[in-house]
Short mmCIF file of C-alpha atoms in Angstrom, two decimals:
data_model
loop_
_atom_site.label_atom_id
_atom_site.label_comp_id
_atom_site.label_asym_id
_atom_site.label_seq_id
_atom_site.Cartn_x
_atom_site.Cartn_y
_atom_site.Cartn_z
CA MET A 1 129.02 76.27 84.45
CA GLU A 2 127.61 72.80 83.76
CA LEU A 3 124.92 71.45 86.10
CA SER A 4 126.91 68.25 86.48
CA SER A 5 129.85 70.29 87.76
CA LEU A 6 127.63 71.86 90.44
CA LEU A 7 126.32 68.44 91.46
CA HIS A 8 129.87 67.10 91.64
CA ASP A 9 131.02 70.03 93.79
CA LEU A 10 128.08 69.46 96.15
CA HIS A 11 128.77 65.71 96.28
CA LEU A 12 125.31 64.86 94.95
CA SER A 13 124.70 61.70 92.93
CA PRO A 14 121.98 61.20 90.31
CA ALA A 15 118.70 59.69 91.45
CA SER A 16 116.69 57.00 89.72
CA SER A 17 113.71 58.14 87.70
CA SER A 18 111.34 55.91 89.70
CA SER A 19 111.42 58.37 92.60
CA SER A 20 109.68 61.04 90.57
CA GLU A 21 106.09 61.31 89.42
CA LYS A 22 107.36 61.99 85.86
CA PRO A 23 110.50 60.89 83.97
CA LEU A 24 113.50 63.03 84.89
CA PRO A 25 115.53 64.76 82.21
CA SER A 26 118.61 63.04 80.90
CA PRO A 27 121.02 62.61 82.48
CA ALA A 28 119.13 61.67 85.67
CA LEU A 29 119.24 64.34 88.36
CA PRO A 30 118.97 64.17 92.16
CA PRO A 31 115.82 65.39 93.91
CA ILE A 32 115.64 69.18 93.69
CA THR A 33 114.92 69.43 97.42
CA GLU A 34 118.23 67.75 98.17
CA LEU A 35 120.09 70.16 95.92
CA LEU A 36 118.34 73.20 97.43
CA SER A 37 119.12 71.97 100.93
CA ARG A 38 122.80 71.48 100.09
CA LEU A 39 123.01 74.94 98.48
CA GLN A 40 121.46 76.46 101.58
CA GLU A 41 124.05 74.79 103.80
CA LYS A 42 126.86 76.00 101.56
CA LEU A 43 125.59 79.58 101.55
CA ILE A 44 125.22 79.67 105.32
CA GLY A 45 128.61 78.04 105.88
CA ALA A 46 130.59 80.16 103.39
CA SER A 47 133.58 81.68 105.17
CA THR A 48 134.72 84.31 102.66
CA ASP A 49 133.03 86.90 100.46
CA SER A 50 134.52 85.35 97.32
CA GLU A 51 133.13 81.93 98.20
CA THR A 52 129.71 83.44 98.88
CA SER A 53 129.77 85.40 95.62
CA SER A 54 130.72 82.28 93.66
CA LEU A 55 127.88 80.28 95.21
CA ILE A 56 125.34 83.01 94.49
CA GLY A 57 126.48 83.09 90.88
CA ARG A 58 126.05 79.34 90.55
CA VAL A 59 122.59 79.50 92.09
CA GLU A 60 121.65 82.18 89.54
CA GLN A 61 122.90 80.06 86.66
CA LEU A 62 121.03 77.04 88.05
CA PHE A 63 117.73 78.90 87.83
CA GLN A 64 118.55 80.23 84.38
CA THR A 65 119.53 76.94 82.72
CA ALA A 66 117.93 74.00 84.56
CA ASP A 67 114.75 72.28 83.42
CA PRO A 68 111.75 74.04 85.10
CA HIS A 69 109.95 70.72 85.52
CA TRP A 70 112.81 69.41 87.63
CA LEU A 71 113.16 72.72 89.51
CA PHE A 72 109.50 73.07 90.48
CA SER A 73 108.08 69.55 90.74
CA PRO A 74 107.79 67.56 94.00
CA VAL A 75 109.61 64.25 94.36
CA SER A 76 107.35 62.64 96.97
CA ALA A 77 104.67 60.18 95.99
CA ASN A 78 102.31 61.98 98.39
CA GLN A 79 101.30 65.15 96.54
CA ASP A 80 100.56 67.29 99.61
CA ASP A 81 103.77 66.30 101.38
CA GLY A 82 105.72 66.78 98.18
CA TRP A 83 104.52 70.32 97.59
CA ALA A 84 104.99 71.23 101.26
CA GLY A 85 108.56 69.93 101.18
CA LEU A 86 109.33 71.79 97.97
CA ARG A 87 107.93 75.06 99.33
CA ALA A 88 109.97 74.64 102.51
CA ALA A 89 113.14 73.96 100.52
CA TYR A 90 112.72 77.06 98.38
CA SER A 91 111.83 79.17 101.40
CA SER A 92 115.03 78.07 103.16
CA LEU A 93 117.18 78.75 100.10
CA VAL A 94 115.69 82.22 99.58
CA SER A 95 116.30 83.01 103.26
CA ALA A 96 119.92 81.89 102.91
CA LEU A 97 120.39 84.06 99.81
CA ILE A 98 118.87 87.09 101.53
CA GLY A 99 121.05 86.44 104.57
CA CYS A 100 124.13 86.94 102.39
CA ALA A 101 123.24 90.64 102.17
CA ALA A 102 121.70 91.03 105.63
CA LEU A 103 122.18 94.32 107.44
CA PRO A 104 124.33 94.32 110.57
CA LEU A 105 122.37 94.57 113.80
CA CYS A 106 122.79 97.07 116.60
CA GLU A 107 124.14 95.46 119.74
CA ASP A 108 121.58 97.33 121.80
CA ASP A 109 118.59 99.60 121.24
CA CYS A 110 120.69 102.77 121.04
CA GLY A 111 119.31 103.59 117.62
CA SER A 112 121.61 103.54 114.61
CA LEU A 113 124.95 102.31 113.33
CA PRO A 114 127.56 104.49 111.62
CA ALA A 115 127.55 104.52 107.82
CA ALA A 116 130.84 102.60 107.77
CA ALA A 117 129.07 99.58 109.23
CA TYR A 118 127.04 99.24 106.03
CA GLN A 119 129.94 99.71 103.62
CA SER A 120 129.91 96.16 102.23
CA VAL A 121 126.14 95.70 102.09
CA PRO A 122 125.48 97.27 98.64
CA THR A 123 128.11 95.13 96.91
CA ARG A 124 126.61 91.98 98.43
CA ALA A 125 123.01 92.98 97.68
CA GLY A 126 123.52 93.24 93.91
CA PRO A 127 124.36 89.56 93.23
CA VAL A 128 121.57 88.41 95.55
CA CYS A 129 119.07 90.53 93.62
CA SER A 130 120.33 89.00 90.37
CA ALA A 131 119.94 85.42 91.65
CA LEU A 132 116.44 86.10 92.99
CA ARG A 133 115.44 87.70 89.68
CA ALA A 134 116.53 84.53 87.88
CA LEU A 135 114.38 82.44 90.23
CA LEU A 136 111.34 84.69 89.80
CA GLY A 137 111.71 84.80 86.03
CA THR A 138 111.79 81.03 85.66
CA LEU A 139 109.12 80.40 88.29
CA GLY A 140 106.81 83.07 86.90
CA ASP A 141 107.05 81.70 83.36
CA TRP A 142 106.53 78.16 84.65
CA GLU A 143 103.37 78.98 86.59
CA ALA A 144 101.99 81.31 83.90
CA GLY A 145 102.49 78.57 81.33
CA GLY A 146 100.34 76.15 83.26
CA GLY A 147 103.16 74.15 84.80
CA ALA A 148 102.26 71.73 87.59
CA ARG A 149 98.59 72.00 88.64
CA GLY A 150 97.98 74.96 86.33
CA GLY A 151 100.33 77.29 88.14
CA ARG A 152 98.80 76.60 91.57
CA THR A 153 101.92 75.31 93.25
CA GLY A 154 102.03 77.91 96.03
CA LEU A 155 105.75 78.36 95.39
CA LEU A 156 105.43 81.98 94.34
CA LEU A 157 103.33 82.90 97.36
CA THR A 158 105.95 81.20 99.54
CA VAL A 159 109.00 83.05 98.23
CA ALA A 160 107.31 86.38 97.40
CA PRO A 161 107.04 87.82 100.97
CA PRO A 162 110.74 87.53 101.95
CA ILE A 163 111.82 88.66 98.48
CA CYS A 164 109.54 91.70 98.70
CA VAL A 165 110.91 92.59 102.15
CA PHE A 166 114.45 92.28 100.79
CA ALA A 167 113.67 94.46 97.75
CA VAL A 168 111.99 97.17 99.82
CA THR A 169 114.92 97.17 102.23
CA HIS A 170 117.40 97.84 99.45
CA PHE A 171 115.57 100.16 97.06
CA GLN A 172 115.32 102.96 99.63
CA ASP A 173 117.87 105.76 99.76
CA GLN A 174 119.59 104.83 103.00
CA ALA A 175 123.08 104.36 104.40
CA TRP A 176 123.10 100.66 103.44
CA THR A 177 122.31 101.27 99.74
CA SER A 178 124.09 102.68 96.71
CA SER A 179 122.75 103.79 93.34
CA SER A 180 123.57 100.40 91.83
CA SER A 181 122.07 98.37 94.69
CA ARG A 182 118.91 100.51 94.62
CA ALA A 183 118.58 99.93 90.88
CA ALA A 184 119.06 96.18 91.39
CA ALA A 185 116.42 96.12 94.13
CA GLN A 186 113.96 98.09 91.99
CA SER A 187 114.55 95.61 89.18
CA LEU A 188 113.93 92.74 91.61
CA GLN A 189 110.65 94.29 92.71
CA GLY A 190 109.62 94.62 89.08
CA ALA A 191 110.48 90.97 88.46
CA LEU A 192 108.33 89.98 91.44
CA LEU A 193 105.35 91.92 90.09
CA ARG A 194 105.73 90.34 86.66
CA ALA A 195 106.10 86.84 88.09
CA GLY A 196 102.76 87.03 89.88
CA GLY A 197 100.91 89.17 87.38
CA TRP A 198 100.48 91.97 89.93
CA ARG A 199 99.87 95.48 88.59
CA ASP A 200 101.72 97.44 91.25
CA SER A 201 102.82 97.31 94.87
CA PRO A 202 99.33 97.81 96.40
CA HIS A 203 97.99 95.01 94.21
CA LEU A 204 100.94 92.85 95.25
CA LEU A 205 100.03 93.35 98.91
CA MET A 206 96.24 93.28 98.74
CA GLY A 207 95.49 91.25 95.62
CA ASP A 208 92.16 91.80 93.89
CA GLY A 209 90.02 90.11 96.55
CA SER A 210 88.44 87.78 94.02
CA GLN A 211 90.03 84.58 95.27
CA ASP A 212 89.11 82.60 98.36
CA LYS A 213 91.63 83.53 101.03
CA ALA A 214 91.24 80.18 102.69
CA GLU A 215 92.29 78.34 99.55
CA GLU A 216 95.43 76.39 100.29
CA GLY A 217 98.27 76.12 97.81
CA GLY A 218 96.88 78.78 95.47
CA GLY A 219 99.09 80.46 92.93
CA GLY A 220 100.36 84.00 93.27
CA ARG A 221 97.98 85.53 90.76
CA SER A 222 95.08 87.58 92.18
CA ARG A 223 96.19 87.00 95.75
CA GLY A 224 98.03 89.46 97.95
CA ILE A 225 101.03 88.75 100.16
CA LEU A 226 100.38 91.22 102.99
CA GLY A 227 99.89 88.43 105.52
CA GLY A 228 103.12 86.75 104.43
CA ILE A 229 105.10 89.99 104.72
CA LEU A 230 103.75 90.61 108.21
CA ASP A 231 104.74 87.06 109.16
CA VAL A 232 108.29 87.82 107.98
CA LEU A 233 108.44 91.14 109.85
CA GLN A 234 106.60 90.14 113.03
CA PRO A 235 109.58 88.57 114.90
CA GLN A 236 111.56 91.78 114.32
CA LEU A 237 108.78 94.15 115.35
CA THR A 238 108.65 93.35 119.05
CA LYS A 239 109.35 95.93 121.73
CA ASP A 240 112.83 94.52 122.37
CA SER A 241 113.97 93.91 118.79
CA TRP A 242 112.59 96.51 116.37
CA GLN A 243 115.37 99.02 117.07
CA ARG A 244 118.18 96.58 116.34
CA CYS A 245 117.72 96.80 112.56
CA GLU A 246 117.07 100.21 111.05
CA ALA A 247 115.43 98.81 107.93
CA VAL A 248 112.61 97.02 109.74
CA LYS A 249 110.62 100.15 110.60
CA LEU A 250 110.99 101.48 107.04
CA VAL A 251 109.80 98.24 105.46
CA PHE A 252 106.89 98.06 107.88
CA ALA A 253 105.86 101.66 107.19
CA TRP A 254 106.19 101.16 103.42
CA THR A 255 103.99 98.08 103.63
CA LEU A 256 101.33 99.65 105.82
CA LEU A 257 101.06 102.84 103.77
CA GLN A 258 100.35 100.83 100.61
CA VAL A 259 97.34 99.08 102.15
CA THR A 260 93.92 100.72 102.07
CA ARG A 261 90.43 99.71 103.11
CA PRO A 262 88.97 97.11 103.17
CA SER A 263 92.21 95.09 103.15
CA LEU A 264 93.72 96.82 106.18
CA SER A 265 91.08 95.96 108.76
CA PRO A 266 91.64 92.15 108.87
CA HIS A 267 95.33 92.72 109.63
CA LEU A 268 94.78 95.43 112.24
CA PRO A 269 95.99 93.27 115.20
CA HIS A 270 99.37 92.96 113.47
CA LEU A 271 99.60 96.55 112.20
CA LEU A 272 98.50 98.58 115.21
CA PRO A 273 101.02 97.47 117.89
CA PRO A 274 104.18 98.24 115.81
CA SER A 275 102.72 101.61 114.84
CA LEU A 276 102.15 102.44 118.51
CA LEU A 277 105.70 101.33 119.34
CA LEU A 278 107.12 103.67 116.72
CA SER A 279 104.95 106.61 117.80
CA ASP A 280 106.02 106.18 121.40
CA HIS A 281 109.75 106.43 120.64
CA TYR A 282 111.83 109.31 121.94
CA ARG A 283 113.50 110.04 118.59
CA PRO A 284 111.37 112.52 116.58
CA GLU A 285 111.89 110.74 113.25
CA ASN A 286 110.59 107.45 114.68
CA CYS A 287 107.73 109.19 116.43
CA MET A 288 106.67 110.96 113.22
CA LEU A 289 106.82 107.71 111.27
CA GLY A 290 104.65 106.01 113.87
CA VAL A 291 102.10 108.84 113.89
CA ARG A 292 101.96 108.72 110.11
CA CYS A 293 101.22 104.99 110.31
CA LEU A 294 98.53 105.56 112.95
CA HIS A 295 96.90 108.27 110.84
CA HIS A 296 96.83 105.92 107.85
CA ILE A 297 95.18 103.27 110.03
CA VAL A 298 92.55 105.75 111.23
CA LEU A 299 91.73 106.83 107.67
CA ASN A 300 91.54 103.29 106.27
CA THR A 301 89.79 101.36 109.04
CA PRO A 302 86.03 101.39 109.69
CA ALA A 303 85.12 103.27 112.84
CA ALA A 304 83.45 100.19 114.31
CA ASP A 305 86.68 98.21 114.02
CA LEU A 306 88.65 101.01 115.66
CA ARG A 307 86.21 101.22 118.55
CA GLN A 308 86.35 97.46 119.06
CA PHE A 309 88.50 96.35 122.00
CA ASN A 310 88.88 100.04 122.95
CA ARG A 311 91.47 100.57 120.21
CA ALA A 312 90.36 104.12 119.44
CA GLU A 313 90.75 105.14 123.08
CA VAL A 314 94.25 103.66 123.16
CA LEU A 315 95.12 105.62 120.04
CA TYR A 316 93.70 108.80 121.53
CA GLN A 317 95.74 108.49 124.71
CA ALA A 318 98.90 107.70 122.74
CA LEU A 319 98.46 110.78 120.56
CA PHE A 320 97.19 113.16 123.23
CA LYS A 321 100.37 112.88 125.28
CA HIS A 322 102.37 114.08 122.27
CA LEU A 323 100.63 117.44 122.53
CA TYR A 324 103.04 118.21 125.37
CA THR A 325 106.09 117.89 123.13
CA THR A 326 108.00 120.90 121.85
CA GLU A 327 108.92 119.33 118.50
CA ALA A 328 107.05 121.16 115.75
CA ALA A 329 107.61 118.29 113.31
CA VAL A 330 105.82 115.93 115.73
CA ILE A 331 102.99 118.27 116.75
CA GLN A 332 101.85 118.83 113.16
CA PRO A 333 101.02 115.19 112.26
CA VAL A 334 99.66 114.54 115.76
CA LEU A 335 97.10 117.35 115.51
CA SER A 336 96.10 116.21 112.03
CA CYS A 337 95.67 112.60 113.17
CA LEU A 338 93.72 113.61 116.27
CA LEU A 339 91.29 115.63 114.18
CA ASP A 340 90.30 112.49 112.25
CA LEU A 341 90.43 110.18 115.26
CA LEU A 342 88.06 112.35 117.30
CA LEU A 343 85.28 111.66 114.79
CA VAL A 344 85.70 107.96 115.53
CA LEU A 345 85.36 108.51 119.27
CA GLU A 346 82.51 111.02 119.26
CA LYS A 347 80.31 113.19 117.08
CA ALA A 348 81.50 116.62 116.06
CA PRO A 349 80.19 119.26 118.50
CA SER A 350 79.02 121.37 115.55
CA SER A 351 76.75 118.54 114.37
CA LEU A 352 74.86 118.16 117.66
CA ALA A 353 71.40 119.62 118.05
CA PRO A 354 71.07 122.50 120.54
CA SER A 355 69.05 120.25 122.84
CA SER A 356 71.62 117.45 122.77
CA SER A 357 72.60 117.38 126.45
CA ARG A 358 73.47 121.08 126.12
CA ARG A 359 76.56 120.05 124.14
CA LYS A 360 78.47 118.66 127.08
CA PRO A 361 82.27 119.10 126.99
CA CYS A 362 84.02 116.26 125.19
CA ARG A 363 87.43 115.20 123.89
CA HIS A 364 87.26 117.88 121.22
CA ASP A 365 87.19 120.41 124.04
CA ASP A 366 90.11 118.75 125.79
CA VAL A 367 92.30 118.93 122.70
CA LEU A 368 91.32 122.48 121.78
CA ARG A 369 91.77 123.69 125.35
CA LEU A 370 95.28 122.24 125.56
CA VAL A 371 96.26 123.59 122.15
CA LEU A 372 95.06 127.10 123.00
CA THR A 373 96.85 126.98 126.36
CA HIS A 374 100.12 126.04 124.68
CA MET A 375 99.64 128.66 121.99
CA GLU A 376 99.37 131.45 124.51
CA ALA A 377 102.81 130.79 125.95
CA GLU A 378 104.59 129.59 122.80
CA HIS A 379 107.45 131.74 121.51
CA LYS A 380 109.13 129.42 118.99
CA VAL A 381 108.32 130.52 115.45
CA ALA A 382 108.09 126.98 114.04
CA LEU A 383 105.65 125.85 116.72
CA ARG A 384 103.55 129.03 116.41
CA ARG A 385 103.15 128.34 112.69
CA VAL A 386 102.14 124.73 113.30
CA TYR A 387 99.60 125.66 115.96
CA ALA A 388 98.17 128.51 113.89
CA SER A 389 97.78 126.29 110.81
CA ALA A 390 96.13 123.48 112.79
CA LEU A 391 93.65 125.70 114.67
CA PRO A 392 91.10 126.63 111.90
CA PRO A 393 89.83 123.07 111.28
CA TYR A 394 89.40 122.56 115.03
CA ILE A 395 87.35 125.77 115.26
CA ASP A 396 85.29 124.56 112.30
CA ARG A 397 84.69 121.23 114.03
CA MET A 398 83.60 122.90 117.27
CA GLY A 399 81.00 125.15 115.68
CA VAL A 400 78.98 127.13 118.21
CA ALA A 401 80.57 125.05 120.99
CA VAL A 402 83.64 127.24 120.56
CA CYS A 403 81.84 129.62 122.91
CA ARG A 404 83.30 127.58 125.78
CA HIS A 405 86.78 128.66 124.68
CA LEU A 406 86.23 132.29 123.65
CA ARG A 407 88.50 133.78 126.30
CA ARG A 408 91.42 131.62 125.27
CA VAL A 409 90.72 132.17 121.57
CA GLU A 410 90.65 135.93 122.12
CA ARG A 411 93.99 135.92 123.93
CA VAL A 412 95.56 133.79 121.20
CA VAL A 413 94.21 136.06 118.45
CA LEU A 414 95.49 139.20 120.13
CA GLY A 415 98.87 137.69 120.88
CA TYR A 416 99.50 136.22 117.43
CA LEU A 417 98.36 139.27 115.45
CA GLU A 418 100.87 141.46 117.27
CA ILE A 419 103.92 139.44 116.26
CA ARG A 420 105.33 139.59 112.73
CA ASP A 421 105.94 136.30 110.92
CA PRO A 422 107.90 137.13 107.75
CA PRO A 423 108.15 136.44 104.91
CA GLU A 424 104.80 134.68 104.31
CA GLU A 425 103.06 135.81 107.52
CA THR A 426 101.62 132.31 107.90
CA SER A 427 100.72 132.69 111.57
CA ARG A 428 98.89 136.00 111.14
CA LEU A 429 96.92 134.82 108.11
CA LYS A 430 95.82 131.62 109.84
CA ILE A 431 94.85 133.49 113.02
CA LEU A 432 92.76 135.91 110.95
CA GLU A 433 91.02 132.82 109.53
CA VAL A 434 90.46 131.59 113.08
CA LEU A 435 88.90 134.93 114.03
CA GLN A 436 86.58 134.79 111.02
CA LYS A 437 85.41 131.25 111.77
CA THR A 438 84.94 132.04 115.45
CA THR A 439 82.96 135.19 114.69
CA ARG A 440 80.66 133.35 112.29
CA ALA A 441 80.08 130.45 114.69
CA ALA A 442 79.66 132.42 117.93
CA TRP A 443 78.54 135.84 116.72
CA PRO A 444 76.02 136.53 119.54
CA ARG A 445 78.85 136.22 122.06
CA MET A 446 81.32 138.37 120.10
CA ALA A 447 79.65 141.75 120.62
CA SER A 448 81.28 142.19 124.04
CA ARG A 449 84.70 141.59 122.48
CA VAL A 450 84.38 143.91 119.52
CA ASP A 451 86.24 146.86 121.10
CA VAL A 452 89.44 145.05 121.98
CA LEU A 453 89.47 143.06 118.73
CA LEU A 454 88.81 146.15 116.60
CA ARG A 455 91.74 148.00 118.15
CA CYS A 456 93.99 145.04 117.38
CA LEU A 457 92.77 144.78 113.77
CA LEU A 458 93.15 148.51 113.08
CA LYS A 459 96.67 148.43 114.50
CA LEU A 460 97.42 145.44 112.25
CA LEU A 461 96.21 147.37 109.19
CA LEU A 462 98.48 150.28 110.03
CA ASP A 463 101.50 148.05 110.69
CA VAL A 464 101.05 146.04 107.52
CA SER A 465 100.54 149.09 105.31
CA SER A 466 103.84 150.58 106.47
CA ASP A 467 105.90 147.35 106.53
CA SER A 468 108.37 147.63 103.66
CA GLN A 469 109.68 144.10 104.17
CA LEU A 470 106.42 142.48 103.06
CA SER A 471 105.82 141.54 99.46
CA ASP A 472 102.85 143.16 97.74
CA SER A 473 100.95 139.89 97.52
CA VAL A 474 101.37 139.08 101.23
CA ARG A 475 100.47 142.63 102.22
CA GLN A 476 97.31 142.49 100.13
CA LYS A 477 96.29 139.14 101.62
CA LEU A 478 96.75 140.45 105.16
CA MET A 479 94.79 143.64 104.52
CA ASN A 480 91.96 141.82 102.76
CA GLN A 481 91.60 139.25 105.54
CA THR A 482 91.79 141.94 108.20
CA SER A 483 89.07 143.96 106.45
CA LEU A 484 86.87 140.85 106.35
CA CYS A 485 87.32 140.39 110.10
CA VAL A 486 86.29 144.01 110.69
CA LYS A 487 83.20 143.46 108.53
CA LEU A 488 82.20 140.42 110.56
CA LEU A 489 82.68 142.28 113.85
CA ASP A 490 80.58 145.13 112.52
CA GLY A 491 77.83 142.64 111.76
CA CYS A 492 78.01 141.23 115.29
CA SER A 493 77.63 144.72 116.75
CA GLN A 494 74.59 145.53 114.59
CA GLY A 495 76.52 148.06 112.48
CA THR A 496 77.71 150.22 115.39
CA LEU A 497 81.28 150.21 114.05
CA GLN A 498 80.45 151.99 110.79
CA PRO A 499 80.02 155.50 112.27
CA LEU A 500 83.37 155.13 114.03
CA LEU A 501 85.17 153.92 110.91
CA GLN A 502 83.70 156.72 108.81
CA GLN A 503 85.43 159.24 111.08
CA VAL A 504 88.87 157.92 110.12
CA ASP A 505 90.57 160.20 107.58
CA SER A 506 93.89 160.62 105.81
CA SER A 507 95.38 162.51 108.73
CA CYS A 508 95.83 159.31 110.72
CA CYS A 509 96.38 156.58 108.12
CA SER A 510 97.38 155.91 104.55
CA SER A 511 95.06 155.82 101.57
CA GLU A 512 95.57 152.05 101.41
CA VAL A 513 94.11 151.65 104.90
CA LEU A 514 91.27 154.03 104.08
CA GLY A 515 90.45 151.91 101.04
CA CYS A 516 90.19 148.83 103.23
CA LEU A 517 87.95 150.59 105.73
CA ALA A 518 85.76 151.90 102.92
CA THR A 519 84.91 148.32 101.95
CA VAL A 520 83.64 147.80 105.50
CA THR A 521 81.44 150.88 105.58
CA MET A 522 79.93 150.15 102.16
CA THR A 523 78.59 146.66 102.98
CA THR A 524 78.06 144.74 106.17
CA GLU A 525 78.38 140.96 106.20
CA ARG A 526 76.36 138.95 108.67
#
């Protein structure tokens, strides 16, 4: 396709060379902004898929064959106005190209569209990726080669955010992608990284921090595009609009999870509200995605910034209410996030001095109390496993302050050790760990509970030793951890358990159980 043919089809006439700051190539060409504007109009107004595909192909060939100086040089005598107009023209054209492969929107906030609604998207995304790759290749070479103000045109930083959003949308394994469209999007993302000299996706978003962020019109190199991406996503991340396009939440989460401290904190006002919206949704998959985003924010934001404007308290309230859900997949990330968030809100009870206001009850107590209460009545295996796995770090965090919850802890330990949890016995093993941590932290208060706990542990040893459904490795783990618990209880009771245990013989238990008890009577751990 000859460039003159494209100009003829678009009804564009050559311009005189006096309108440009440098001589135009021969033959004389119209201002590039006029051509870009006409191409944008054609792309938006295309009525058939074939017409759209033809236009995209011609745009690709334009970027592959045209003179870079003509493509990327302003035509206005005023330099600032010229560059601003050129950036706006390219931004509009890129938006029009991306719109050719836009995802259909839900008519309401019901959630998702059927897979058939996305049937034509992959075939339209491929040509768009190809055209955008051609643009990035030519623009990247032009700026890297010192074209126009030493590569500081700002064009790359203008087109990079929407192109990145488009690439991320289409390289994920979703209903609107195919293997070929995902490969094309991955290739587009690679072309974007090469064009700006970015090492990887985090560097693309955050840059290297060495360049003045306030510098206007800077080139893409060394600068991140996180702010630009958030500007692209922001209109779609409102309470009323984020559910209309399924890809928006995925692109937002992908972006957020790439950003670490210290780059995350300056963008917190734009990152926190969408994360809270996602976490508050009734669909578990959206809720989990939101909680994952919130946890990433907690881990990568200074505590002072989280406490500012009462953000940490808002996060705490948003997460705490999820403890009433019955979805195991939601409870697990919520408890993990809360554990880290609580250190932002208050000091760990275990780190407080004994004279520190007598370790007044705090949010740690509120969370642990609610978790233990739910554990007592829980009968679903999946939830029991989640609760049991999450409990040890909370007991660790409480330290001696766990004394306030000993009655609940005891009931949970007794209840969970009685119920089998094949094949890995996750719940029992974690509860034995809880008992060990509790005994070590609150040993002066455990002496009065030794009798009931010992009966439970001895019964567990007998049950495990005779359970033929357990693998040898799991059986050995259970018996070893149970023996350790008995040792710790013996230490709390000043060795009063040893005479009782020495009276046990082969008439009432197996040699395997006797071997475990022998380890207790030989040494006592304090």
